[in-house]
PDB file of C-alpha atoms and ligand atoms in Angstrom:
ATOM      1  CA  MET A 526     -11.721 -14.872 -12.021  1.00  0.00           C
ATOM      2  CA  PRO A 527      -9.177 -16.762 -14.117  1.00  0.00           C
ATOM      3  CA  GLN A 528      -5.650 -16.843 -12.720  1.00  0.00           C
ATOM      4  CA  GLY A 529      -3.800 -17.026 -16.056  1.00  0.00           C
ATOM      5  CA  GLN A 530      -2.133 -14.035 -17.696  1.00  0.00           C
ATOM      6  CA  GLY A 531      -4.857 -11.758 -18.954  1.00  0.00           C
ATOM      7  CA  THR A 532      -5.460 -11.326 -22.641  1.00  0.00           C
ATOM      8  CA  GLY A 533      -7.604  -8.248 -22.366  1.00  0.00           C
ATOM      9  CA  THR A 534     -10.594 -10.032 -23.897  1.00  0.00           C
ATOM     10  CA  ASP A 535     -11.614 -12.377 -21.128  1.00  0.00           C
ATOM     11  CA  PRO A 536     -15.435 -12.547 -21.036  1.00  0.00           C
ATOM     12  CA  GLU A 537     -15.439 -13.388 -17.330  1.00  0.00           C
ATOM     13  CA  LEU A 538     -13.873 -10.071 -16.406  1.00  0.00           C
ATOM     14  CA  SER A 539     -16.171  -7.458 -14.956  1.00  0.00           C
ATOM     15  CA  PRO A 540     -16.983  -4.760 -17.530  1.00  0.00           C
ATOM     16  CA  GLU A 541     -15.661  -2.290 -14.950  1.00  0.00           C
ATOM     17  CA  ILE A 542     -12.171  -3.699 -15.500  1.00  0.00           C
ATOM     18  CA  ASN A 543     -10.604  -1.777 -18.357  1.00  0.00           C
ATOM     19  CA  THR A 544      -7.669  -3.839 -19.530  1.00  0.00           C
ATOM     20  CA  ASN A 545      -6.664  -1.438 -22.294  1.00  0.00           C
ATOM     21  CA  VAL A 546      -5.019   1.092 -20.010  1.00  0.00           C
ATOM     22  CA  ALA A 547      -2.359   0.444 -17.374  1.00  0.00           C
ATOM     23  CA  HIS A 548      -3.589   0.162 -13.763  1.00  0.00           C
ATOM     24  CA  SER A 549      -1.277   0.656 -10.816  1.00  0.00           C
ATOM     25  CA  ALA A 550      -2.340  -2.553  -9.043  1.00  0.00           C
ATOM     26  CA  ARG A 551      -1.626  -4.672 -12.133  1.00  0.00           C
ATOM     27  CA  VAL A 552       1.684  -2.941 -12.939  1.00  0.00           C
ATOM     28  CA  TYR A 553       2.814  -3.691  -9.371  1.00  0.00           C
ATOM     29  CA  ASP A 554       1.520  -7.263  -9.730  1.00  0.00           C
ATOM     30  CA  TYR A 555       3.746  -7.672 -12.810  1.00  0.00           C
ATOM     31  CA  TRP A 556       6.852  -6.495 -10.932  1.00  0.00           C
ATOM     32  CA  LEU A 557       6.038  -8.953  -8.157  1.00  0.00           C
ATOM     33  CA  GLY A 558       5.845 -11.822 -10.661  1.00  0.00           C
ATOM     34  CA  GLY A 559       2.036 -12.090 -10.496  1.00  0.00           C
ATOM     35  CA  LYS A 560      -0.267 -13.215 -13.298  1.00  0.00           C
ATOM     36  CA  ASP A 561      -3.035 -10.619 -13.033  1.00  0.00           C
ATOM     37  CA  ASN A 562      -1.771  -8.137 -15.566  1.00  0.00           C
ATOM     38  CA  PHE A 563      -2.464  -7.264 -19.184  1.00  0.00           C
ATOM     39  CA  PRO A 564      -0.409  -5.978 -22.141  1.00  0.00           C
ATOM     40  CA  ALA A 565      -0.929  -2.291 -21.257  1.00  0.00           C
ATOM     41  CA  ASP A 566       0.200  -2.978 -17.676  1.00  0.00           C
ATOM     42  CA  ARG A 567       3.218  -4.959 -18.794  1.00  0.00           C
ATOM     43  CA  GLU A 568       4.233  -2.271 -21.286  1.00  0.00           C
ATOM     44  CA  LEU A 569       4.280   0.430 -18.601  1.00  0.00           C
ATOM     45  CA  ALA A 570       5.935  -1.915 -16.082  1.00  0.00           C
ATOM     46  CA  GLU A 571       8.750  -2.609 -18.560  1.00  0.00           C
ATOM     47  CA  LEU A 572       9.159   1.102 -19.399  1.00  0.00           C
ATOM     48  CA  MET A 573       9.539   1.795 -15.696  1.00  0.00           C
ATOM     49  CA  ILE A 574      12.095  -1.011 -15.403  1.00  0.00           C
ATOM     50  CA  GLN A 575      14.027   0.704 -18.200  1.00  0.00           C
ATOM     51  CA  ALA A 576      13.952   3.877 -16.083  1.00  0.00           C
ATOM     52  CA  ILE A 577      14.758   2.109 -12.786  1.00  0.00           C
ATOM     53  CA  PRO A 578      16.495  -1.239 -13.434  1.00  0.00           C
ATOM     54  CA  ASN A 579      16.047  -2.219  -9.754  1.00  0.00           C
ATOM     55  CA  MET A 580      12.256  -1.781  -9.928  1.00  0.00           C
ATOM     56  CA  ARG A 581      11.266  -5.422  -9.386  1.00  0.00           C
ATOM     57  CA  ALA A 582      13.518  -5.681  -6.344  1.00  0.00           C
ATOM     58  CA  MET A 583      12.009  -2.449  -5.009  1.00  0.00           C
ATOM     59  CA  ALA A 584       8.488  -3.852  -5.319  1.00  0.00           C
ATOM     60  CA  ALA A 585       9.572  -6.991  -3.464  1.00  0.00           C
ATOM     61  CA  ALA A 586      11.277  -4.817  -0.838  1.00  0.00           C
ATOM     62  CA  ASN A 587       8.050  -2.860  -0.386  1.00  0.00           C
ATOM     63  CA  ARG A 588       6.183  -6.132   0.331  1.00  0.00           C
ATOM     64  CA  ALA A 589       8.964  -7.170   2.716  1.00  0.00           C
ATOM     65  CA  PHE A 590       8.610  -3.870   4.611  1.00  0.00           C
ATOM     66  CA  LEU A 591       4.864  -4.466   4.859  1.00  0.00           C
ATOM     67  CA  SER A 592       5.515  -7.828   6.525  1.00  0.00           C
ATOM     68  CA  ARG A 593       8.138  -6.391   8.914  1.00  0.00           C
ATOM     69  CA  ALA A 594       5.889  -3.494   9.868  1.00  0.00           C
ATOM     70  CA  VAL A 595       2.908  -5.780  10.540  1.00  0.00           C
ATOM     71  CA  ARG A 596       5.093  -8.145  12.583  1.00  0.00           C
ATOM     72  CA  TYR A 597       6.313  -5.162  14.627  1.00  0.00           C
ATOM     73  CA  LEU A 598       2.789  -3.790  15.084  1.00  0.00           C
ATOM     74  CA  VAL A 599       1.381  -7.120  16.247  1.00  0.00           C
ATOM     75  CA  GLY A 600       4.396  -8.463  18.130  1.00  0.00           C
ATOM     76  CA  GLU A 601       5.788  -5.337  19.799  1.00  0.00           C
ATOM     77  CA  ALA A 602       2.999  -2.744  19.680  1.00  0.00           C
ATOM     78  CA  GLY A 603       0.185  -5.183  20.523  1.00  0.00           C
ATOM     79  CA  ILE A 604      -2.033  -4.134  17.582  1.00  0.00           C
ATOM     80  CA  ARG A 605      -4.938  -6.459  16.734  1.00  0.00           C
ATOM     81  CA  GLN A 606      -6.779  -4.333  14.153  1.00  0.00           C
ATOM     82  CA  PHE A 607      -5.562  -3.128  10.755  1.00  0.00           C
ATOM     83  CA  LEU A 608      -6.970  -0.810   8.109  1.00  0.00           C
ATOM     84  CA  ASP A 609      -4.960  -1.464   4.940  1.00  0.00           C
ATOM     85  CA  LEU A 610      -5.371   1.382   2.429  1.00  0.00           C
ATOM     86  CA  GLY A 611      -4.483   0.510  -1.176  1.00  0.00           C
ATOM     87  CA  THR A 612      -4.267  -3.228  -0.607  1.00  0.00           C
ATOM     88  CA  GLY A 613      -3.253  -4.299  -4.102  1.00  0.00           C
ATOM     89  CA  ILE A 614      -3.955  -7.616  -5.769  1.00  0.00           C
ATOM     90  CA  PRO A 615      -3.599 -10.201  -2.991  1.00  0.00           C
ATOM     91  CA  THR A 616       0.022 -11.326  -2.712  1.00  0.00           C
ATOM     92  CA  SER A 617       0.926 -13.808  -0.048  1.00  0.00           C
ATOM     93  CA  PRO A 618       1.732 -13.212   2.697  1.00  0.00           C
ATOM     94  CA  ASN A 619      -1.059 -10.658   2.991  1.00  0.00           C
ATOM     95  CA  VAL A 620      -1.477  -8.459   6.059  1.00  0.00           C
ATOM     96  CA  HIS A 621      -3.873 -10.806   7.851  1.00  0.00           C
ATOM     97  CA  GLU A 622      -1.632 -13.816   7.193  1.00  0.00           C
ATOM     98  CA  VAL A 623       1.395 -12.094   8.746  1.00  0.00           C
ATOM     99  CA  ALA A 624      -0.636 -10.736  11.664  1.00  0.00           C
ATOM    100  CA  GLN A 625      -2.635 -13.888  12.353  1.00  0.00           C
ATOM    101  CA  ALA A 626       0.546 -15.995  12.385  1.00  0.00           C
ATOM    102  CA  THR A 627       1.285 -14.212  15.679  1.00  0.00           C
ATOM    103  CA  ALA A 628      -2.205 -13.197  16.807  1.00  0.00           C
ATOM    104  CA  PRO A 629      -4.976 -15.316  15.196  1.00  0.00           C
ATOM    105  CA  ASP A 630      -7.664 -12.949  16.496  1.00  0.00           C
ATOM    106  CA  THR A 631      -6.410 -10.023  14.384  1.00  0.00           C
ATOM    107  CA  ARG A 632      -9.032  -8.232  12.295  1.00  0.00           C
ATOM    108  CA  VAL A 633      -8.140  -6.593   8.990  1.00  0.00           C
ATOM    109  CA  VAL A 634     -10.148  -4.311   6.716  1.00  0.00           C
ATOM    110  CA  TYR A 635      -8.669  -4.049   3.243  1.00  0.00           C
ATOM    111  CA  VAL A 636      -9.495  -1.042   1.026  1.00  0.00           C
ATOM    112  CA  ASP A 637      -8.833  -0.571  -2.679  1.00  0.00           C
ATOM    113  CA  ASN A 638     -10.646   1.109  -5.574  1.00  0.00           C
ATOM    114  CA  ASP A 639      -9.572  -1.326  -8.296  1.00  0.00           C
ATOM    115  CA  PRO A 640     -12.292  -3.843  -9.264  1.00  0.00           C
ATOM    116  CA  ILE A 641      -9.664  -6.475 -10.100  1.00  0.00           C
ATOM    117  CA  VAL A 642      -8.485  -6.292  -6.498  1.00  0.00           C
ATOM    118  CA  LEU A 643     -12.079  -6.737  -5.333  1.00  0.00           C
ATOM    119  CA  ALA A 644     -12.485  -9.772  -7.597  1.00  0.00           C
ATOM    120  CA  HIS A 645      -9.563 -11.523  -5.917  1.00  0.00           C
ATOM    121  CA  ALA A 646     -10.031 -10.186  -2.429  1.00  0.00           C
ATOM    122  CA  ARG A 647     -13.203 -12.148  -1.754  1.00  0.00           C
ATOM    123  CA  ALA A 648     -11.480 -15.415  -2.672  1.00  0.00           C
ATOM    124  CA  LEU A 649      -8.026 -14.874  -1.232  1.00  0.00           C
ATOM    125  CA  LEU A 650      -8.262 -12.573   1.751  1.00  0.00           C
ATOM    126  CA  THR A 651      -9.993 -15.059   4.002  1.00  0.00           C
ATOM    127  CA  SER A 652      -9.358 -14.988   7.707  1.00  0.00           C
ATOM    128  CA  GLN A 653      -8.549 -17.637  10.273  1.00  0.00           C
ATOM    129  CA  ASP A 654     -11.633 -18.417  12.361  1.00  0.00           C
ATOM    130  CA  ALA A 655     -10.499 -16.469  15.411  1.00  0.00           C
ATOM    131  CA  GLY A 656      -9.999 -13.234  13.454  1.00  0.00           C
ATOM    132  CA  GLU A 657     -11.773 -11.483  10.639  1.00  0.00           C
ATOM    133  CA  THR A 658     -11.033  -9.943   7.261  1.00  0.00           C
ATOM    134  CA  ALA A 659     -13.202  -7.687   5.162  1.00  0.00           C
ATOM    135  CA  PHE A 660     -12.810  -5.745   1.937  1.00  0.00           C
ATOM    136  CA  ILE A 661     -14.163  -2.319   1.081  1.00  0.00           C
ATOM    137  CA  MET A 662     -14.119  -1.086  -2.489  1.00  0.00           C
ATOM    138  CA  ALA A 663     -13.619   2.641  -2.021  1.00  0.00           C
ATOM    139  CA  ASP A 664     -11.538   5.592  -3.131  1.00  0.00           C
ATOM    140  CA  LEU A 665      -9.055   7.104  -0.699  1.00  0.00           C
ATOM    141  CA  ARG A 666     -10.069  10.477  -2.074  1.00  0.00           C
ATOM    142  CA  GLN A 667     -13.267  10.014  -0.092  1.00  0.00           C
ATOM    143  CA  PRO A 668     -11.919   9.028   3.322  1.00  0.00           C
ATOM    144  CA  GLY A 669     -15.308   9.596   4.941  1.00  0.00           C
ATOM    145  CA  SER A 670     -16.854   6.904   2.748  1.00  0.00           C
ATOM    146  CA  ILE A 671     -14.325   4.445   4.188  1.00  0.00           C
ATOM    147  CA  LEU A 672     -14.644   5.492   7.824  1.00  0.00           C
ATOM    148  CA  ASP A 673     -18.450   5.432   7.701  1.00  0.00           C
ATOM    149  CA  HIS A 674     -18.662   2.220   5.696  1.00  0.00           C
ATOM    150  CA  PRO A 675     -20.813  -0.369   7.478  1.00  0.00           C
ATOM    151  CA  THR A 676     -18.201  -3.044   6.751  1.00  0.00           C
ATOM    152  CA  LEU A 677     -15.560  -1.047   8.576  1.00  0.00           C
ATOM    153  CA  THR A 678     -17.728  -0.347  11.596  1.00  0.00           C
ATOM    154  CA  ALA A 679     -18.844  -4.000  11.702  1.00  0.00           C
ATOM    155  CA  THR A 680     -15.278  -5.322  11.545  1.00  0.00           C
ATOM    156  CA  LEU A 681     -13.175  -2.878  13.565  1.00  0.00           C
ATOM    157  CA  ASP A 682     -13.828  -1.562  17.063  1.00  0.00           C
ATOM    158  CA  LEU A 683     -12.678   2.045  16.879  1.00  0.00           C
ATOM    159  CA  ARG A 684     -12.524   2.233  20.673  1.00  0.00           C
ATOM    160  CA  GLN A 685      -9.467  -0.038  20.401  1.00  0.00           C
ATOM    161  CA  PRO A 686      -6.183   0.872  18.626  1.00  0.00           C
ATOM    162  CA  VAL A 687      -6.011   0.400  14.863  1.00  0.00           C
ATOM    163  CA  ALA A 688      -2.927   0.384  12.631  1.00  0.00           C
ATOM    164  CA  VAL A 689      -3.606   2.337   9.450  1.00  0.00           C
ATOM    165  CA  LEU A 690      -1.390   1.113   6.612  1.00  0.00           C
ATOM    166  CA  ALA A 691      -0.701   3.355   3.618  1.00  0.00           C
ATOM    167  CA  VAL A 692       2.040   1.291   2.035  1.00  0.00           C
ATOM    168  CA  GLY A 693       2.949   2.164  -1.539  1.00  0.00           C
ATOM    169  CA  VAL A 694      -0.174   4.213  -2.237  1.00  0.00           C
ATOM    170  CA  LEU A 695       0.263   7.871  -1.282  1.00  0.00           C
ATOM    171  CA  MET A 696       2.290   8.580  -4.437  1.00  0.00           C
ATOM    172  CA  TYR A 697      -0.891   8.435  -6.501  1.00  0.00           C
ATOM    173  CA  PHE A 698      -2.059  11.754  -5.039  1.00  0.00           C
ATOM    174  CA  ARG A 699      -0.808  15.268  -5.669  1.00  0.00           C
ATOM    175  CA  ASP A 700      -0.435  18.003  -3.096  1.00  0.00           C
ATOM    176  CA  SER A 701      -2.950  19.975  -5.177  1.00  0.00           C
ATOM    177  CA  ASP A 702      -5.614  17.239  -4.876  1.00  0.00           C
ATOM    178  CA  ARG A 703      -8.561  17.884  -2.572  1.00  0.00           C
ATOM    179  CA  PRO A 704      -8.280  16.287  -0.157  1.00  0.00           C
ATOM    180  CA  ASN A 705      -4.501  16.186  -0.532  1.00  0.00           C
ATOM    181  CA  PRO A 706      -2.749  13.014   0.676  1.00  0.00           C
ATOM    182  CA  PHE A 707      -1.741  14.632   3.982  1.00  0.00           C
ATOM    183  CA  GLU A 708      -5.379  15.457   4.654  1.00  0.00           C
ATOM    184  CA  MET A 709      -6.419  11.923   3.628  1.00  0.00           C
ATOM    185  CA  VAL A 710      -4.037  10.376   6.147  1.00  0.00           C
ATOM    186  CA  ALA A 711      -5.015  12.831   8.897  1.00  0.00           C
ATOM    187  CA  THR A 712      -8.717  12.148   8.278  1.00  0.00           C
ATOM    188  CA  MET A 713      -8.208   8.382   8.492  1.00  0.00           C
ATOM    189  CA  LEU A 714      -6.287   8.725  11.768  1.00  0.00           C
ATOM    190  CA  ALA A 715      -8.662  11.241  13.342  1.00  0.00           C
ATOM    191  CA  PRO A 716     -11.245   8.790  14.777  1.00  0.00           C
ATOM    192  CA  MET A 717      -8.626   6.258  15.884  1.00  0.00           C
ATOM    193  CA  PRO A 718      -7.884   6.155  19.603  1.00  0.00           C
ATOM    194  CA  SER A 719      -4.574   6.820  21.337  1.00  0.00           C
ATOM    195  CA  GLY A 720      -2.230   3.882  20.757  1.00  0.00           C
ATOM    196  CA  SER A 721      -3.197   3.574  17.092  1.00  0.00           C
ATOM    197  CA  TYR A 722      -0.461   3.578  14.464  1.00  0.00           C
ATOM    198  CA  LEU A 723       0.314   4.800  10.961  1.00  0.00           C
ATOM    199  CA  ALA A 724       2.732   2.825   8.760  1.00  0.00           C
ATOM    200  CA  LEU A 725       3.658   3.961   5.277  1.00  0.00           C
ATOM    201  CA  THR A 726       6.137   3.765   2.451  1.00  0.00           C
ATOM    202  CA  THR A 727       6.399   6.160  -0.427  1.00  0.00           C
ATOM    203  CA  PRO A 728       8.818   6.590  -3.314  1.00  0.00           C
ATOM    204  CA  THR A 729      11.400   9.364  -3.198  1.00  0.00           C
ATOM    205  CA  PRO A 730      13.621  11.251  -5.619  1.00  0.00           C
ATOM    206  CA  ASP A 731      16.207  11.674  -2.808  1.00  0.00           C
ATOM    207  CA  PHE A 732      18.344   8.620  -3.631  1.00  0.00           C
ATOM    208  CA  ASN A 733      18.407   8.798  -7.437  1.00  0.00           C
ATOM    209  CA  PRO A 734      16.684  11.859  -8.919  1.00  0.00           C
ATOM    210  CA  GLU A 735      17.497  10.981 -12.551  1.00  0.00           C
ATOM    211  CA  GLU A 736      16.092   7.440 -12.570  1.00  0.00           C
ATOM    212  CA  THR A 737      13.107   8.516 -10.508  1.00  0.00           C
ATOM    213  CA  ALA A 738      12.275  11.351 -12.904  1.00  0.00           C
ATOM    214  CA  LYS A 739      12.332   8.933 -15.851  1.00  0.00           C
ATOM    215  CA  ALA A 740       9.963   6.548 -14.050  1.00  0.00           C
ATOM    216  CA  VAL A 741       7.601   9.413 -13.217  1.00  0.00           C
ATOM    217  CA  ALA A 742       7.591  10.496 -16.864  1.00  0.00           C
ATOM    218  CA  ALA A 743       6.752   6.945 -18.028  1.00  0.00           C
ATOM    219  CA  ALA A 744       3.914   6.613 -15.511  1.00  0.00           C
ATOM    220  CA  GLU A 745       2.446  10.017 -16.262  1.00  0.00           C
ATOM    221  CA  ALA A 746       2.600   9.337 -20.033  1.00  0.00           C
ATOM    222  CA  ALA A 747       0.465   6.237 -19.346  1.00  0.00           C
ATOM    223  CA  GLY A 748      -1.998   8.299 -17.306  1.00  0.00           C
ATOM    224  CA  ILE A 749      -0.828   7.220 -13.829  1.00  0.00           C
ATOM    225  CA  THR A 750      -0.043   9.970 -11.322  1.00  0.00           C
ATOM    226  CA  LEU A 751       3.254   9.317  -9.540  1.00  0.00           C
ATOM    227  CA  VAL A 752       4.512  11.790  -6.937  1.00  0.00           C
ATOM    228  CA  PRO A 753       7.809  10.877  -5.266  1.00  0.00           C
ATOM    229  CA  ARG A 754       8.399  12.813  -2.039  1.00  0.00           C
ATOM    230  CA  SER A 755      11.424  14.104  -0.134  1.00  0.00           C
ATOM    231  CA  LYS A 756      12.167  13.007   3.422  1.00  0.00           C
ATOM    232  CA  ALA A 757      10.771  16.287   4.814  1.00  0.00           C
ATOM    233  CA  GLU A 758       7.538  15.757   2.876  1.00  0.00           C
ATOM    234  CA  VAL A 759       7.266  12.166   4.108  1.00  0.00           C
ATOM    235  CA  GLU A 760       7.798  13.348   7.701  1.00  0.00           C
ATOM    236  CA  ARG A 761       4.828  15.673   7.238  1.00  0.00           C
ATOM    237  CA  PHE A 762       2.530  12.622   7.038  1.00  0.00           C
ATOM    238  CA  PHE A 763       3.485  11.885  10.648  1.00  0.00           C
ATOM    239  CA  THR A 764       2.622  15.319  12.046  1.00  0.00           C
ATOM    240  CA  GLY A 765       1.344  14.920  15.626  1.00  0.00           C
ATOM    241  CA  LEU A 766       2.448  11.263  15.817  1.00  0.00           C
ATOM    242  CA  GLU A 767       5.408   9.659  17.614  1.00  0.00           C
ATOM    243  CA  LEU A 768       7.736   7.971  15.136  1.00  0.00           C
ATOM    244  CA  VAL A 769       9.148   4.681  16.363  1.00  0.00           C
ATOM    245  CA  ASP A 770      12.830   3.938  15.790  1.00  0.00           C
ATOM    246  CA  PRO A 771      14.480   4.410  13.330  1.00  0.00           C
ATOM    247  CA  GLY A 772      12.081   7.224  12.327  1.00  0.00           C
ATOM    248  CA  VAL A 773      11.533   7.953   8.643  1.00  0.00           C
ATOM    249  CA  ALA A 774      14.240   5.760   7.138  1.00  0.00           C
ATOM    250  CA  PRO A 775      15.220   4.278   3.787  1.00  0.00           C
ATOM    251  CA  MET A 776      12.693   1.455   3.431  1.00  0.00           C
ATOM    252  CA  LEU A 777      15.429  -1.201   3.304  1.00  0.00           C
ATOM    253  CA  ALA A 778      16.852   0.143   6.577  1.00  0.00           C
ATOM    254  CA  TRP A 779      13.588   0.151   8.550  1.00  0.00           C
ATOM    255  CA  ARG A 780      14.174  -2.598  11.143  1.00  0.00           C
ATOM    256  CA  PRO A 781      15.719  -4.935   8.537  1.00  0.00           C
ATOM    257  CA  ASP A 782      15.992  -8.667   9.140  1.00  0.00           C
ATOM    258  CA  GLU A 783      19.537  -8.408   7.738  1.00  0.00           C
ATOM    259  CA  PRO A 784      21.490  -5.147   7.336  1.00  0.00           C
ATOM    260  CA  PRO A 785      21.043  -4.091   3.675  1.00  0.00           C
ATOM    261  CA  ALA A 786      24.156  -3.783   1.501  1.00  0.00           C
ATOM    262  CA  ASP A 787      22.926  -0.422   0.159  1.00  0.00           C
ATOM    263  CA  PRO A 788      19.904   1.001   2.017  1.00  0.00           C
ATOM    264  CA  GLU A 789      19.349   3.563  -0.722  1.00  0.00           C
ATOM    265  CA  SER A 790      19.089   1.029  -3.555  1.00  0.00           C
ATOM    266  CA  ALA A 791      15.281   1.024  -3.122  1.00  0.00           C
ATOM    267  CA  TYR A 792      14.079   4.569  -3.695  1.00  0.00           C
ATOM    268  CA  TYR A 793      11.511   4.613  -0.901  1.00  0.00           C
ATOM    269  CA  TRP A 794      11.169   6.177   2.526  1.00  0.00           C
ATOM    270  CA  ALA A 795       9.341   4.219   5.222  1.00  0.00           C
ATOM    271  CA  GLY A 796       8.069   5.021   8.692  1.00  0.00           C
ATOM    272  CA  VAL A 797       5.837   3.791  11.507  1.00  0.00           C
ATOM    273  CA  ALA A 798       4.413   6.091  14.173  1.00  0.00           C
ATOM    274  CA  ARG A 799       2.120   5.904  17.205  1.00  0.00           C
ATOM    275  CA  LYS A 800      -0.781   8.205  17.855  1.00  0.00           C
ATOM    276  CA  PRO A 801      -0.277   9.635  21.361  1.00  0.00           C
TER     277      PRO A 801
HETATM  278  N1  LIG B 343      -0.262  -1.788  -0.312  1.00  0.00           N
HETATM  279  C1  LIG B 343       0.162  -2.858  -1.202  1.00  0.00           C
HETATM  280  C2  LIG B 343       1.628  -3.084  -1.051  1.00  0.00           C
HETATM  281  O1  LIG B 343       2.319  -2.175  -0.591  1.00  0.00           O
HETATM  282  O2  LIG B 343       2.121  -4.146  -1.398  1.00  0.00           O
HETATM  283  C3  LIG B 343      -0.205  -2.576  -2.652  1.00  0.00           C
HETATM  284  C4  LIG B 343       0.364  -1.328  -3.240  1.00  0.00           C
HETATM  285  S1  LIG B 343      -0.086  -1.077  -4.941  1.00  0.00           S
HETATM  286  C5  LIG B 343       1.399  -0.371  -5.525  1.00  0.00           C
HETATM  287  C6  LIG B 343      -1.156   0.330  -4.819  1.00  0.00           C
HETATM  288  C7  LIG B 343      -2.629   0.030  -4.665  1.00  0.00           C
HETATM  289  O3  LIG B 343      -3.319   1.259  -4.389  1.00  0.00           O
HETATM  290  C8  LIG B 343      -3.281  -0.533  -5.927  1.00  0.00           C
HETATM  291  O4  LIG B 343      -3.938  -1.737  -5.635  1.00  0.00           O
HETATM  292  C9  LIG B 343      -4.277   0.534  -6.354  1.00  0.00           C
HETATM  293  O5  LIG B 343      -5.469  -0.004  -6.929  1.00  0.00           O
HETATM  294  C10 LIG B 343      -4.561   1.221  -5.033  1.00  0.00           C
HETATM  295  N2  LIG B 343      -5.064   2.595  -5.226  1.00  0.00           N
HETATM  296  C11 LIG B 343      -4.577   3.530  -6.074  1.00  0.00           C
HETATM  297  N3  LIG B 343      -5.321   4.648  -6.004  1.00  0.00           N
HETATM  298  C12 LIG B 343      -6.300   4.407  -5.092  1.00  0.00           C
HETATM  299  C13 LIG B 343      -7.389   5.171  -4.598  1.00  0.00           C
HETATM  300  N4  LIG B 343      -7.620   6.421  -5.037  1.00  0.00           N
HETATM  301  N5  LIG B 343      -8.209   4.618  -3.691  1.00  0.00           N
HETATM  302  C14 LIG B 343      -7.996   3.338  -3.247  1.00  0.00           C
HETATM  303  N6  LIG B 343      -6.967   2.572  -3.677  1.00  0.00           N
HETATM  304  C15 LIG B 343      -6.127   3.092  -4.591  1.00  0.00           C
END
């Protein structure tokens, strides 16, 4: 897989990779300053920046939350196994890099349904010797296909706690979908033992409804579902779980390394919770 900016005509790309329409993983890659995006992705990414001028900083803040949450889960909660749903194009530090910096024996299963993510995952998501990483190409709409996947059962021991990460991914599903995103999350958590965790972020209209509505309109016009959720809706994902401090919080204010100047300048809620 070439690392240069895509032209949309690269013969080495898998025929499954349609570069003529925007893909969420590549739009996000563009905001993060990555090179694995194509004109259609860049066009939508720029339209969304017009809607939300702080968009690039929000994407970076989402990655920063991911690192803080993984550090918390490994360092304070003692987690050694991760199931990362909607991994995205590998962007260092990836989950296993953050986790294995503290606990080299950590095992991580990455899941995404975008073939461009798969193409990079094999090369870039490689574990330290003491731990393990694996990648499953699967759709979150079929949670059973992930839970029953031989790669998952070979990599994770479901008798031991697992942290399920759904960071920046649940907004691609509507409440009317079957399964809906609440059911998807509940299904993924169901076989995990007591002491497992759920960590998530998801965009919200609560902090700036006007800008958020414009971004949703741009995404939907490009064929990408984008469902921002209120705090009450985000709390619903944690039904039956014990939220750790500070509960569902503005993403920038979830256990920040430095207190944020304006916690609501990234339009995302974040939370981490333990399965009792
Ligand atoms: N979790 C990473 C992070 O927070 O930095 C990446 C988030 S990226 C915005 C969302 C990812 O979800 C993309 O890589 C996209 O391909 C993936 N995704 C979207 N819909 C999906 C689905 N139905 N099944 C699996 N992955 C999906």
